[in-house]
CSV table of C-alpha atoms and ligand atoms in Angstrom, one decimal:
chain,number,residue,atom,x,y,z
A,1,MET,CA,-12.6,-4.8,-35.7
A,2,SER,CA,-10.5,-2.4,-33.5
A,3,ASP,CA,-6.4,-2.6,-34.7
A,4,LEU,CA,-3.9,-1.9,-32.3
A,5,LYS,CA,-1.6,-3.6,-35.1
A,6,GLY,CA,1.9,-1.3,-35.1
A,7,GLN,CA,0.8,1.0,-32.4
A,8,THR,CA,3.2,1.4,-29.7
A,9,VAL,CA,0.9,1.1,-26.0
A,10,LEU,CA,2.2,1.7,-22.4
A,11,ILE,CA,0.2,-0.2,-20.1
A,12,THR,CA,0.6,0.4,-16.3
A,13,GLY,CA,0.3,-2.7,-13.9
A,14,GLY,CA,0.8,-4.6,-16.9
A,15,THR,CA,1.7,-7.4,-15.3
A,16,SER,CA,-1.1,-9.0,-13.5
A,17,GLY,CA,-5.1,-9.4,-13.3
A,18,ILE,CA,-6.9,-6.9,-16.1
A,19,GLY,CA,-3.5,-5.6,-16.7
A,20,LYS,CA,-1.6,-8.7,-17.9
A,21,ALA,CA,-4.4,-9.3,-20.1
A,22,CYS,CA,-4.2,-6.3,-21.8
A,23,THR,CA,-0.4,-6.7,-22.4
A,24,GLU,CA,-1.1,-10.1,-23.8
A,25,LEU,CA,-4.0,-9.1,-25.9
A,26,PHE,CA,-2.2,-6.4,-27.5
A,27,ALA,CA,1.1,-7.7,-28.0
A,28,ARG,CA,-0.8,-10.7,-29.9
A,29,SER,CA,-2.4,-8.1,-31.9
A,30,GLY,CA,0.6,-7.0,-33.2
A,31,ALA,CA,1.1,-3.9,-30.9
A,32,LYS,CA,4.6,-2.9,-29.3
A,33,VAL,CA,3.9,-2.7,-26.0
A,34,VAL,CA,5.8,-1.6,-22.6
A,35,THR,CA,4.2,-3.2,-20.0
A,36,MET,CA,5.2,-1.3,-16.5
A,37,SER,CA,4.9,-2.6,-13.2
A,38,ILE,CA,6.9,-3.2,-9.9
A,39,GLN,CA,6.5,-7.1,-10.0
A,40,ASP,CA,10.0,-7.6,-11.5
A,41,GLU,CA,9.6,-11.3,-12.1
A,42,ALA,CA,6.5,-11.8,-13.5
A,43,GLY,CA,7.2,-8.6,-15.8
A,44,GLN,CA,10.5,-10.3,-16.8
A,45,LEU,CA,9.1,-13.6,-18.0
A,46,LEU,CA,5.7,-12.2,-19.2
A,47,ALA,CA,7.4,-10.0,-21.9
A,48,GLU,CA,10.1,-12.9,-22.5
A,49,GLN,CA,7.6,-15.1,-23.3
A,50,LEU,CA,5.3,-12.3,-26.0
A,51,ARG,CA,8.6,-12.1,-27.6
A,52,GLY,CA,9.3,-16.0,-27.7
A,53,GLU,CA,5.7,-15.6,-29.6
A,54,GLY,CA,7.4,-13.6,-31.9
A,55,HIS,CA,5.6,-10.4,-30.2
A,56,ASP,CA,7.0,-6.7,-29.2
A,57,CYS,CA,6.8,-6.6,-25.4
A,58,VAL,CA,9.4,-4.9,-23.1
A,59,PHE,CA,8.9,-5.1,-19.3
A,60,TYR,CA,10.1,-2.0,-17.2
A,61,TYR,CA,10.1,-2.1,-13.2
A,62,GLY,CA,8.9,0.8,-11.8
A,63,ASP,CA,6.6,2.5,-9.3
A,64,VAL,CA,3.5,4.6,-10.9
A,65,SER,CA,4.2,6.8,-7.9
A,66,ASN,CA,7.4,8.1,-8.7
A,67,GLU,CA,8.1,10.6,-11.4
A,68,GLN,CA,11.3,9.3,-12.7
A,69,ASP,CA,10.3,5.7,-12.9
A,70,VAL,CA,7.0,7.2,-15.1
A,71,LYS,CA,9.4,9.5,-17.1
A,72,ALA,CA,11.7,6.8,-17.8
A,73,ALA,CA,9.0,4.2,-18.8
A,74,ILE,CA,7.6,6.8,-21.6
A,75,GLU,CA,11.1,7.1,-23.0
A,76,LEU,CA,11.6,3.6,-23.1
A,77,ALA,CA,8.7,3.4,-25.7
A,78,VAL,CA,9.9,6.4,-27.4
A,79,GLU,CA,13.1,5.0,-27.6
A,80,THR,CA,12.1,1.7,-28.4
A,81,PHE,CA,9.4,1.7,-30.6
A,82,GLY,CA,9.8,5.2,-32.0
A,83,ARG,CA,6.5,7.2,-30.2
A,84,LEU,CA,3.3,6.3,-28.0
A,85,ASP,CA,0.5,5.9,-29.6
A,86,ALA,CA,-1.6,5.0,-26.5
A,87,VAL,CA,-1.6,4.4,-22.7
A,88,HIS,CA,-3.6,2.4,-20.9
A,89,ALA,CA,-3.5,4.0,-17.0
A,90,ASN,CA,-4.2,0.8,-14.8
A,91,ALA,CA,-1.8,0.3,-12.3
A,92,GLY,CA,-3.7,0.2,-9.0
A,93,VAL,CA,-4.1,-1.3,-5.3
A,94,LEU,CA,-6.8,-1.7,-3.1
A,95,ARG,CA,-7.3,-1.3,1.0
A,96,ASN,CA,-10.1,-2.0,2.5
A,97,GLN,CA,-11.3,0.0,5.6
A,98,LYS,CA,-13.9,1.5,7.4
A,99,ILE,CA,-12.8,5.5,7.5
A,100,THR,CA,-12.4,5.2,11.1
A,101,ASP,CA,-9.8,2.6,10.9
A,102,LEU,CA,-7.7,4.5,8.2
A,103,THR,CA,-4.3,4.9,8.6
A,104,LEU,CA,-2.2,8.0,6.8
A,105,ASP,CA,-0.4,4.9,5.5
A,106,ASP,CA,-3.5,3.3,3.7
A,107,PHE,CA,-3.9,6.9,2.7
A,108,HIS,CA,-1.1,7.8,1.0
A,109,LEU,CA,-0.8,4.2,-1.0
A,110,LEU,CA,-4.4,4.8,-2.4
A,111,ILE,CA,-3.7,8.1,-3.7
A,112,ASN,CA,-0.3,7.7,-4.8
A,113,VAL,CA,-0.7,4.7,-6.8
A,114,ASN,CA,-4.5,4.9,-7.8
A,115,LEU,CA,-4.7,9.1,-8.5
A,116,LEU,CA,-0.9,10.3,-8.2
A,117,GLY,CA,0.5,7.6,-11.0
A,118,ALA,CA,-2.4,8.3,-13.6
A,119,VAL,CA,-1.6,12.2,-13.2
A,120,LEU,CA,2.2,11.7,-13.1
A,121,THR,CA,1.3,9.3,-16.3
A,122,CYS,CA,-0.7,12.0,-18.1
A,123,LYS,CA,2.0,14.6,-17.3
A,124,HIS,CA,4.8,12.6,-19.2
A,125,ALA,CA,2.8,10.6,-22.0
A,126,ILE,CA,0.7,13.9,-23.2
A,127,PRO,CA,3.7,16.0,-24.1
A,128,VAL,CA,4.9,13.2,-26.6
A,129,MET,CA,1.3,12.7,-27.7
A,130,GLN,CA,0.9,16.5,-28.3
A,131,ARG,CA,4.3,16.5,-30.2
A,132,GLN,CA,2.8,13.4,-32.8
A,133,GLY,CA,-0.9,15.2,-32.9
A,134,LYS,CA,-2.6,11.8,-31.8
A,135,GLY,CA,-2.9,9.7,-28.7
A,136,CYS,CA,-5.1,8.3,-26.7
A,137,ILE,CA,-5.2,7.5,-22.5
A,138,CYS,CA,-7.3,4.9,-21.0
A,139,PHE,CA,-7.9,5.1,-17.5
A,140,THR,CA,-8.9,2.4,-15.0
A,141,THR,CA,-11.6,3.7,-13.2
A,142,SER,CA,-14.2,1.4,-11.0
A,143,VAL,CA,-18.2,0.6,-10.1
A,144,ALA,CA,-16.8,1.6,-6.5
A,145,ALA,CA,-16.6,5.7,-8.2
A,146,ASP,CA,-20.4,5.1,-8.5
A,147,ILE,CA,-21.9,3.1,-6.0
A,148,GLY,CA,-21.0,3.3,-2.2
A,149,PHE,CA,-19.5,-0.3,-1.4
A,150,PRO,CA,-19.1,-1.2,2.1
A,151,GLU,CA,-15.2,-0.3,3.4
A,152,HIS,CA,-14.4,1.2,0.0
A,153,ALA,CA,-14.3,4.7,0.8
A,154,LEU,CA,-10.9,6.0,-0.2
A,155,TYR,CA,-10.4,3.5,-3.1
A,156,GLY,CA,-13.9,4.4,-4.5
A,157,ALA,CA,-12.9,8.4,-4.1
A,158,SER,CA,-9.3,8.0,-5.8
A,159,LYS,CA,-11.1,6.2,-8.4
A,160,ALA,CA,-14.0,9.2,-8.8
A,161,ALA,CA,-10.7,11.6,-9.0
A,162,VAL,CA,-9.3,9.6,-11.9
A,163,VAL,CA,-13.2,10.1,-13.6
A,164,ALA,CA,-13.0,13.4,-12.7
A,165,LEU,CA,-9.4,14.0,-14.2
A,166,MET,CA,-9.9,11.9,-17.2
A,167,ARG,CA,-13.0,14.5,-18.4
A,168,SER,CA,-10.9,17.5,-17.6
A,169,LEU,CA,-7.9,16.2,-19.5
A,170,THR,CA,-10.4,16.1,-22.6
A,171,THR,CA,-11.4,19.7,-22.2
A,172,ASP,CA,-7.3,21.0,-22.2
A,173,HIS,CA,-5.8,18.3,-24.6
A,174,SER,CA,-8.7,16.7,-27.2
A,175,PRO,CA,-8.2,19.7,-29.7
A,176,GLN,CA,-4.4,18.7,-29.4
A,177,GLY,CA,-5.7,15.3,-30.9
A,178,ILE,CA,-5.5,13.4,-27.5
A,179,ARG,CA,-8.6,11.0,-26.5
A,180,PHE,CA,-9.5,10.1,-22.9
A,181,VAL,CA,-11.5,7.4,-21.9
A,182,ALA,CA,-11.9,5.2,-19.2
A,183,VAL,CA,-12.9,1.7,-18.5
A,184,SER,CA,-14.8,1.0,-15.2
A,185,PRO,CA,-14.7,-2.5,-14.3
A,186,GLY,CA,-17.5,-4.3,-11.6
A,187,THR,CA,-16.5,-7.7,-10.1
A,188,ILE,CA,-13.0,-8.8,-12.5
A,189,ASP,CA,-11.5,-12.5,-11.1
A,190,THR,CA,-8.2,-11.0,-10.2
A,191,PRO,CA,-5.5,-11.5,-7.7
A,192,MET,CA,-6.6,-8.4,-6.5
A,193,LEU,CA,-9.8,-9.6,-5.8
A,194,ALA,CA,-8.8,-12.6,-4.6
A,195,ALA,CA,-6.8,-11.0,-2.1
A,196,SER,CA,-9.8,-8.2,-0.8
A,197,CYS,CA,-11.6,-11.9,0.0
A,198,GLU,CA,-9.0,-12.9,2.1
A,199,GLY,CA,-10.3,-13.3,5.9
A,200,TRP,CA,-13.9,-13.5,4.7
A,201,ASP,CA,-15.2,-16.5,6.4
A,202,GLN,CA,-16.4,-18.5,2.8
A,203,PRO,CA,-13.7,-20.1,1.0
A,204,LYS,CA,-12.9,-17.7,-2.3
A,205,GLU,CA,-14.9,-20.2,-5.1
A,206,VAL,CA,-18.1,-20.0,-2.4
A,207,LEU,CA,-18.0,-16.2,-2.2
A,208,TYR,CA,-17.5,-15.4,-5.9
A,209,ALA,CA,-20.9,-17.8,-6.9
A,210,GLU,CA,-23.1,-15.4,-4.1
A,211,VAL,CA,-21.3,-12.6,-6.5
A,212,ALA,CA,-22.0,-14.2,-9.9
A,213,LYS,CA,-25.5,-14.8,-9.0
A,214,LYS,CA,-26.5,-11.4,-8.0
A,215,ILE,CA,-24.9,-9.9,-11.4
A,216,PRO,CA,-27.5,-9.7,-14.3
A,217,VAL,CA,-25.3,-11.9,-16.7
A,218,GLN,CA,-24.8,-14.6,-14.1
A,219,ARG,CA,-20.6,-14.9,-13.7
A,220,MET,CA,-18.3,-12.4,-12.7
A,221,GLY,CA,-16.1,-10.7,-15.3
A,222,GLN,CA,-12.9,-11.7,-16.5
A,223,PRO,CA,-9.4,-9.7,-17.2
A,224,ILE,CA,-9.9,-10.6,-21.0
A,225,ASP,CA,-13.3,-8.9,-21.0
A,226,VAL,CA,-11.9,-5.5,-19.8
A,227,ALA,CA,-8.9,-6.2,-22.3
A,228,ARG,CA,-11.3,-6.3,-25.0
A,229,ALA,CA,-12.9,-3.2,-24.4
A,230,VAL,CA,-9.7,-1.3,-23.6
A,231,ALA,CA,-8.4,-2.4,-27.3
A,232,PHE,CA,-11.4,-1.2,-28.7
A,233,LEU,CA,-11.0,2.3,-27.1
A,234,LEU,CA,-7.5,2.6,-27.7
A,235,SER,CA,-8.2,1.7,-31.4
A,236,ASP,CA,-8.6,4.4,-34.4
A,237,ASP,CA,-12.3,2.6,-34.6
A,238,ALA,CA,-13.3,4.4,-31.1
A,239,GLY,CA,-12.4,7.8,-32.8
A,240,PHE,CA,-15.3,9.6,-31.6
A,241,ILE,CA,-15.5,8.1,-28.3
A,242,ASN,CA,-14.2,11.2,-26.0
A,243,GLY,CA,-14.1,11.8,-22.2
A,244,SER,CA,-16.3,8.6,-21.4
A,245,VAL,CA,-16.2,6.0,-19.2
A,246,VAL,CA,-17.4,2.5,-19.9
A,247,GLN,CA,-19.0,0.3,-17.6
A,248,LEU,CA,-17.8,-3.2,-17.3
A,249,GLU,CA,-20.1,-4.9,-15.0
A,250,GLY,CA,-22.6,-7.2,-16.4
A,251,GLY,CA,-25.2,-5.3,-15.6
A,252,THR,CA,-25.1,-4.6,-12.1
A,253,LEU,CA,-25.8,-0.8,-12.6
A,254,ALA,CA,-29.0,-1.3,-14.6
A,255,LEU,CA,-30.6,-3.4,-11.1
A,256,PRO,CA,-33.5,-1.9,-9.8
A,257,PRO,CA,-32.5,-0.4,-6.1
A,258,TRP,CA,-34.4,-3.3,-3.9
B,301,NAD,N1,-10.2,-6.5,-9.8
B,301,NAD,C1,-11.4,-6.0,-10.0
B,301,NAD,O1,-12.6,-6.2,-9.3
B,301,NAD,C2,-11.3,-4.4,-10.0
B,301,NAD,C3,-12.8,-3.6,-10.1
B,301,NAD,C4,-12.7,-2.8,-10.2
B,301,NAD,C5,-11.2,-1.8,-10.9
B,301,NAD,N2,-10.4,-2.4,-10.5
B,301,NAD,C6,-9.5,-1.8,-11.1
B,301,NAD,O2,-8.2,-2.5,-12.3
B,301,NAD,C7,-6.8,-2.7,-12.2
B,301,NAD,C8,-6.1,-3.5,-12.2
B,301,NAD,O3,-6.7,-4.4,-11.2
B,301,NAD,P1,-6.5,-5.8,-10.9
B,301,NAD,O4,-7.7,-6.4,-10.5
B,301,NAD,O5,-5.9,-6.6,-12.5
B,301,NAD,O6,-4.9,-6.0,-10.1
B,301,NAD,P2,-3.8,-6.5,-9.6
B,301,NAD,O7,-3.5,-6.6,-8.1
B,301,NAD,O8,-4.3,-8.5,-10.0
B,301,NAD,O9,-2.7,-5.8,-10.6
B,301,NAD,C9,-2.6,-4.5,-10.7
B,301,NAD,C10,-1.3,-4.3,-10.8
B,301,NAD,O10,-0.9,-3.2,-10.5
B,301,NAD,C11,0.3,-3.2,-10.4
B,301,NAD,N3,0.9,-1.6,-9.2
B,301,NAD,C12,0.4,-1.5,-8.3
B,301,NAD,N4,0.8,-0.7,-7.7
B,301,NAD,C13,1.9,-0.2,-8.5
B,301,NAD,C14,2.8,0.7,-8.5
B,301,NAD,N5,2.9,1.5,-6.9
B,301,NAD,N6,3.5,1.4,-9.7
B,301,NAD,C15,3.4,0.2,-10.6
B,301,NAD,N7,2.7,-1.1,-10.5
B,301,NAD,C16,2.1,-1.3,-9.5
B,301,NAD,C17,0.6,-4.6,-9.9
B,301,NAD,O11,2.5,-4.9,-9.9
B,301,NAD,C18,-0.3,-5.6,-10.8
B,301,NAD,O12,0.7,-5.5,-11.8
B,301,NAD,C19,-6.9,-0.9,-10.5
B,301,NAD,O13,-6.6,0.0,-11.0
B,301,NAD,C20,-7.9,-1.9,-10.0
B,301,NAD,O14,-8.2,-0.7,-9.4
B,301,NAD,C21,-10.1,-3.8,-10.4
C-alpha cells in the first residue's frame, strides 16, 4: 500500500475534478497538503472541510502561469510544513477548436496554463527538492497527447509537450534524487469534461453512456481512479518508476484500430 503519510504535497489545480480528488485522498491519507487553484471560494471551503476532519490542508489562490504565484505557493508549503516532498502539477484547461478557428487567446491560454504552468512549477520546486536530496513531481498529461482527438490539436500538443518536459527533467535532475512521472487520463468524469459537452445535441448523460460503451472496462474514469494512481506514483513504493507515463484510460489504447 502506497503511503503519503507525513509527506508534504503541493497540488496545482487542486480544487476541482482530478485535483480535488487528489487533495482529499492525500490529506485523508495523512499528507500535509497545499492545494492551489484559481477557484478561491471552492479552495477555501475544501481546505476548511479537510482541516475540520482533522487533516492538514491549506489553500493557495494563485495562477500557475504567474511565476510569482507559483513561487509563493511553494514557499507556503515550505514555510507551513518545513519541506516539499512531492508535487502534482495538474492544473489544466481545455479549449476545443479546429486549428483554422484558433485564436491567439486560445493559444496563449492553453500553452500558458498547461505547459508554462508545469514549467514554472518545476523551476521553483526542483531547487527545494535538490536541497532535500529527494522529491517527486507527477504531471497530468492526457491521452490526447497520443491519440488524434478531433478538435484537440493544440490541447494535445500542450500535453505532449509536458511529456517531453518530464522526460528531459528526468535526465537532468533524477541523479539529485528527484523522480518525474506522469499520469495520462482518458475520459474522466469532471467539470472540465462536462463543460466540453456543452453545445452537443444530446444531454451529457447520453453522451457519457455512449463513451462508456466504447471503453474496454465499460465505464468512464472517475477522479478517484486518477488520485489513487498519483498517490502511488508519488510514494516511495514507486521509487523505481521514473520518466514514465502511466495510462489511465480503461484500456482504450489497447483497442484495435477498427
Ligand atoms: N477530465 C478528463 O477527461 C481529463 C483527461 C485527460 C487529462 N485531463 C487533465 O487533468 C487535469 C485536471 O482536469 P479536470 O478534468 O480535473 O478539470 P477541472 O476543470 O475540473 O479542474 C481543473 C483545475 O485546474 C485549475 N486551473 C485552471 N487554470 C488554472 C490556472 N491558471 N492556475 C491554477 N489553477 C488553474 C482549476 O481551477 C481547477 O481546479 C488537467 O490538466 C486536464 O487537462 C483531464
